[in-house]
CSV table of C-alpha atoms in Angstrom, one decimal:
chain,number,residue,atom,x,y,z
A,1180,MET,CA,-21.6,7.6,25.4
A,1181,ASP,CA,-20.2,7.5,28.7
A,1182,THR,CA,-17.0,6.7,27.1
A,1183,ARG,CA,-17.1,9.7,24.7
A,1184,LYS,CA,-17.6,11.8,27.8
A,1185,LEU,CA,-14.6,10.4,29.5
A,1186,LEU,CA,-12.6,11.0,26.2
A,1187,TRP,CA,-13.5,14.5,26.8
A,1188,ARG,CA,-12.2,14.7,30.2
A,1189,GLU,CA,-9.2,12.6,30.2
A,1190,PHE,CA,-8.3,13.6,26.8
A,1191,GLY,CA,-9.8,16.8,25.4
A,1192,ILE,CA,-11.6,14.6,22.7
A,1193,PRO,CA,-14.7,16.4,22.0
A,1194,ILE,CA,-17.9,14.1,21.7
A,1195,THR,CA,-18.5,15.5,18.5
A,1196,THR,CA,-15.0,14.5,16.5
A,1197,GLU,CA,-15.6,11.6,14.8
A,1198,LEU,CA,-13.2,8.4,15.7
A,1199,HIS,CA,-11.9,7.2,12.1
A,1200,THR,CA,-9.8,4.3,13.7
A,1201,THR,CA,-7.6,4.4,10.4
A,1202,ASP,CA,-6.5,7.9,11.5
A,1203,TYR,CA,-6.4,8.1,15.1
A,1204,ALA,CA,-4.6,4.4,15.5
A,1205,ASN,CA,-1.9,5.2,12.8
A,1206,GLY,CA,-1.4,8.6,14.6
A,1207,ARG,CA,-2.5,10.5,11.5
A,1208,GLY,CA,-5.6,12.1,12.9
A,1209,ARG,CA,-5.5,15.0,15.5
A,1210,ILE,CA,-8.7,14.1,17.2
A,1211,SER,CA,-7.5,16.6,20.6
A,1212,LYS,CA,-6.0,19.7,21.4
A,1213,ARG,CA,-4.8,18.9,24.4
A,1214,ILE,CA,-2.8,15.3,24.1
A,1215,PRO,CA,-1.8,14.0,27.4
A,1216,GLU,CA,2.2,15.0,28.7
A,1217,ARG,CA,2.9,11.2,28.7
A,1218,HIS,CA,3.0,11.0,25.0
A,1219,ILE,CA,5.2,14.4,24.4
A,1220,HIS,CA,8.6,13.0,24.9
A,1221,ASP,CA,11.4,16.3,24.6
A,1222,GLY,CA,8.8,18.4,23.1
A,1223,ARG,CA,7.3,16.2,20.2
A,1224,GLU,CA,3.7,14.9,20.3
A,1225,TYR,CA,3.6,11.2,19.9
A,1226,TRP,CA,0.2,10.8,18.1
A,1227,LYS,CA,0.6,7.0,17.4
A,1228,ASP,CA,0.8,6.5,20.8
A,1229,PHE,CA,-1.9,8.9,22.0
A,1230,GLY,CA,-4.5,7.3,19.5
A,1231,ARG,CA,-3.6,3.7,20.0
A,1232,GLU,CA,-4.4,4.5,23.9
A,1233,VAL,CA,-7.7,5.9,22.4
A,1234,ALA,CA,-8.4,2.7,20.7
A,1235,HIS,CA,-7.5,0.7,24.0
A,1236,GLN,CA,-10.4,2.8,25.6
A,1237,CYS,CA,-12.9,2.2,23.2
A,1238,LEU,CA,-12.0,-1.6,22.6
A,1239,GLU,CA,-12.2,-1.9,26.4
A,1240,THR,CA,-15.5,-0.1,26.4
A,1241,LEU,CA,-16.7,-2.8,23.9
A,1242,ARG,CA,-15.2,-5.8,25.7
A,1243,CYS,CA,-16.8,-4.7,28.8
A,1244,THR,CA,-20.5,-3.8,27.5
A,1245,GLU,CA,-22.5,-6.7,28.6
A,1246,GLY,CA,-25.2,-8.0,26.7
A,1247,LEU,CA,-23.2,-6.8,23.1
A,1248,THR,CA,-22.6,-9.6,20.5
A,1249,LEU,CA,-20.2,-8.3,17.5
A,1250,GLY,CA,-18.6,-10.4,14.8
A,1251,ALA,CA,-16.8,-9.5,11.4
A,1252,VAL,CA,-16.9,-11.7,8.1
A,1253,TYR,CA,-14.1,-11.3,5.5
A,1254,ARG,CA,-13.9,-12.5,1.9
A,1255,TRP,CA,-10.3,-12.9,-0.2
A,1256,GLY,CA,-10.6,-11.8,-3.7
A,1257,LYS,CA,-8.7,-9.9,-6.3
A,1258,PRO,CA,-8.4,-6.0,-6.2
A,1259,ASP,CA,-9.4,-5.6,-10.0
A,1260,ASP,CA,-12.7,-7.9,-8.7
A,1261,LEU,CA,-13.1,-5.8,-5.7
A,1262,ALA,CA,-16.8,-4.7,-6.4
A,1263,ARG,CA,-18.0,-8.2,-7.2
A,1264,THR,CA,-16.3,-9.3,-4.0
A,1265,LYS,CA,-18.1,-7.1,-1.8
A,1266,ARG,CA,-21.1,-7.6,-3.4
A,1267,GLU,CA,-21.3,-11.7,-3.1
A,1268,LEU,CA,-20.1,-11.4,0.7
A,1269,TYR,CA,-22.9,-8.7,1.5
A,1270,ALA,CA,-25.5,-11.2,-0.1
A,1271,ASP,CA,-24.2,-14.2,1.7
A,1272,LEU,CA,-23.8,-12.0,5.0
A,1273,VAL,CA,-27.5,-10.8,4.7
A,1274,SER,CA,-28.4,-14.5,4.2
A,1275,ARG,CA,-27.1,-15.6,7.1
A,1276,VAL,CA,-28.5,-13.0,9.4
A,1277,GLU,CA,-31.5,-14.0,7.7
A,1278,CYS,CA,-31.3,-17.6,8.7
A,1279,GLU,CA,-30.0,-16.8,12.1
A,1280,LEU,CA,-33.3,-14.3,12.3
A,1281,ALA,CA,-35.4,-17.0,11.1
A,1282,ALA,CA,-34.1,-19.7,13.8
A,1283,THR,CA,-35.1,-17.0,16.5
A,1284,ASP,CA,-38.7,-15.6,14.9
A,1285,SER,CA,-36.9,-12.5,15.1
A,1286,LEU,CA,-37.0,-9.2,12.5
A,1287,GLY,CA,-34.2,-7.2,12.3
A,1288,LEU,CA,-32.5,-3.9,10.7
A,1289,ILE,CA,-28.9,-3.7,9.1
A,1290,PHE,CA,-26.8,-0.3,9.3
A,1291,MET,CA,-24.2,0.8,7.2
A,1292,ASP,CA,-21.7,3.8,7.5
A,1293,GLY,CA,-22.0,5.8,3.7
A,1294,ASP,CA,-24.4,7.5,1.9
A,1295,GLY,CA,-26.2,4.8,0.1
A,1296,SER,CA,-24.8,5.5,-3.5
A,1297,ASP,CA,-23.9,2.1,-4.1
A,1298,SER,CA,-26.8,0.2,-5.1
A,1299,SER,CA,-25.7,-3.1,-5.2
A,1300,TYR,CA,-26.7,-3.3,-1.2
A,1301,ARG,CA,-30.0,-2.2,-2.0
A,1302,THR,CA,-30.4,-5.0,-4.8
A,1303,THR,CA,-29.6,-7.6,-2.1
A,1304,HIS,CA,-32.3,-6.9,-0.1
A,1305,ARG,CA,-34.9,-6.6,-3.3
A,1306,GLY,CA,-34.0,-9.9,-4.2
A,1307,LEU,CA,-35.1,-11.6,-0.9
A,1308,ALA,CA,-38.7,-13.2,-1.2
A,1309,LEU,CA,-41.0,-10.2,0.4
A,1310,ALA,CA,-43.2,-12.9,2.4
A,1311,GLU,CA,-40.2,-14.5,4.1
A,1312,ARG,CA,-37.8,-11.7,4.7
A,1313,ARG,CA,-36.7,-10.9,8.4
A,1314,VAL,CA,-34.4,-8.0,7.6
A,1315,ILE,CA,-37.6,-5.5,7.2
A,1316,GLU,CA,-35.6,-2.9,5.4
A,1317,ASP,CA,-32.8,-2.0,2.9
A,1318,ALA,CA,-29.8,-1.4,4.6
A,1319,ILE,CA,-30.0,2.2,6.4
A,1320,HIS,CA,-26.8,4.0,5.7
A,1321,ILE,CA,-25.5,6.7,8.6
A,1322,ASP,CA,-22.6,8.7,7.9
A,1323,SER,CA,-20.0,7.9,10.9
A,1324,SER,CA,-19.3,11.4,11.7
A,1325,GLY,CA,-22.8,11.5,13.1
A,1326,SER,CA,-23.2,7.9,15.0
A,1327,GLN,CA,-21.1,6.6,17.9
A,1328,LEU,CA,-22.2,3.3,17.0
A,1329,VAL,CA,-20.9,3.5,13.6
A,1330,GLN,CA,-17.7,4.7,14.5
A,1331,MET,CA,-17.3,1.8,17.1
A,1332,ALA,CA,-18.4,-0.3,14.2
A,1333,ASP,CA,-15.4,1.1,12.3
A,1334,LEU,CA,-13.2,0.3,15.1
A,1335,VAL,CA,-14.4,-3.4,15.1
A,1336,ALA,CA,-14.2,-3.6,11.3
A,1337,TRP,CA,-10.5,-2.3,11.5
A,1338,SER,CA,-9.5,-4.7,14.2
A,1339,ALA,CA,-11.0,-7.7,12.3
A,1340,ASN,CA,-8.9,-6.6,8.8
A,1341,VAL,CA,-6.0,-6.1,10.8
A,1342,ALA,CA,-6.5,-9.6,12.2
A,1343,VAL,CA,-7.0,-11.0,9.2
A,1344,ASP,CA,-4.6,-9.1,6.6
A,1345,HIS,CA,-1.3,-8.9,8.5
A,1346,HIS,CA,1.1,-5.9,7.6
A,1347,PRO,CA,4.1,-5.0,9.5
A,1348,LYS,CA,2.7,-1.4,9.8
A,1349,ASN,CA,-0.1,-2.7,11.8
A,1350,GLU,CA,1.5,-5.6,14.1
A,1351,PHE,CA,0.9,-3.2,16.8
A,1352,ALA,CA,-2.9,-4.1,16.5
A,1353,ALA,CA,-2.9,-7.7,15.2
A,1354,GLN,CA,-4.4,-9.0,18.6
A,1355,TRP,CA,-6.7,-6.3,19.2
A,1356,TYR,CA,-9.5,-8.6,18.0
A,1357,SER,CA,-8.5,-11.7,19.8
A,1358,ASP,CA,-7.4,-9.4,23.2
A,1359,TYR,CA,-10.8,-7.3,23.3
A,1360,LEU,CA,-13.4,-8.1,20.8
A,1361,SER,CA,-13.6,-12.1,20.8
A,1362,GLU,CA,-14.9,-12.5,24.1
A,1363,ARG,CA,-18.2,-10.5,22.7
A,1364,ASP,CA,-17.9,-12.6,19.1
A,1365,PRO,CA,-20.0,-15.9,19.7
A,1366,LYS,CA,-17.8,-16.9,16.7
A,1367,ARG,CA,-14.5,-15.6,18.4
A,1368,ARG,CA,-12.7,-14.2,15.4
A,1369,PRO,CA,-13.5,-13.0,12.4
A,1370,GLN,CA,-15.2,-15.4,9.8
A,1371,GLU,CA,-14.4,-16.4,6.3
A,1372,MET,CA,-17.4,-16.4,4.3
């Protein structure tokens, strides 16, 4: 919340404005009505530069948050197999989380962006042995527009995606994960799973 307050003071970005990385990092989202003068040249507003400065501020917040642990996983798949690839990756991720929680005799919850309409996530949780289960509830879905944490998780996921799947249009962010987020990731980079 301190970062959101700073974004309001410095950039005029309302705290209630959703920070959706794809939009603001690529200059498509008009997240402020008061773009800083340094991003206006010859009367033209440079939204990409502004969005990237906002991203850097948010990434720096994540990097400097003591006690924060984050990470990212990915799996390559064919475009026509996207649903199956996502379902299998999620099941493997939940299995890994279950093992990590068991090793520390802990319980956990998983929060996800979305409305919960994809039942495959629920199916994964329902397939766990109830007596041994460490993730104590099906994934809890939260619309990112109402959660600062989910918006920051979106930035982590977007940065991980750019680090793994290189495209010339996103080359500007190819090092964001290693420069800002690897410090908080015990594995230091997105993990293929």
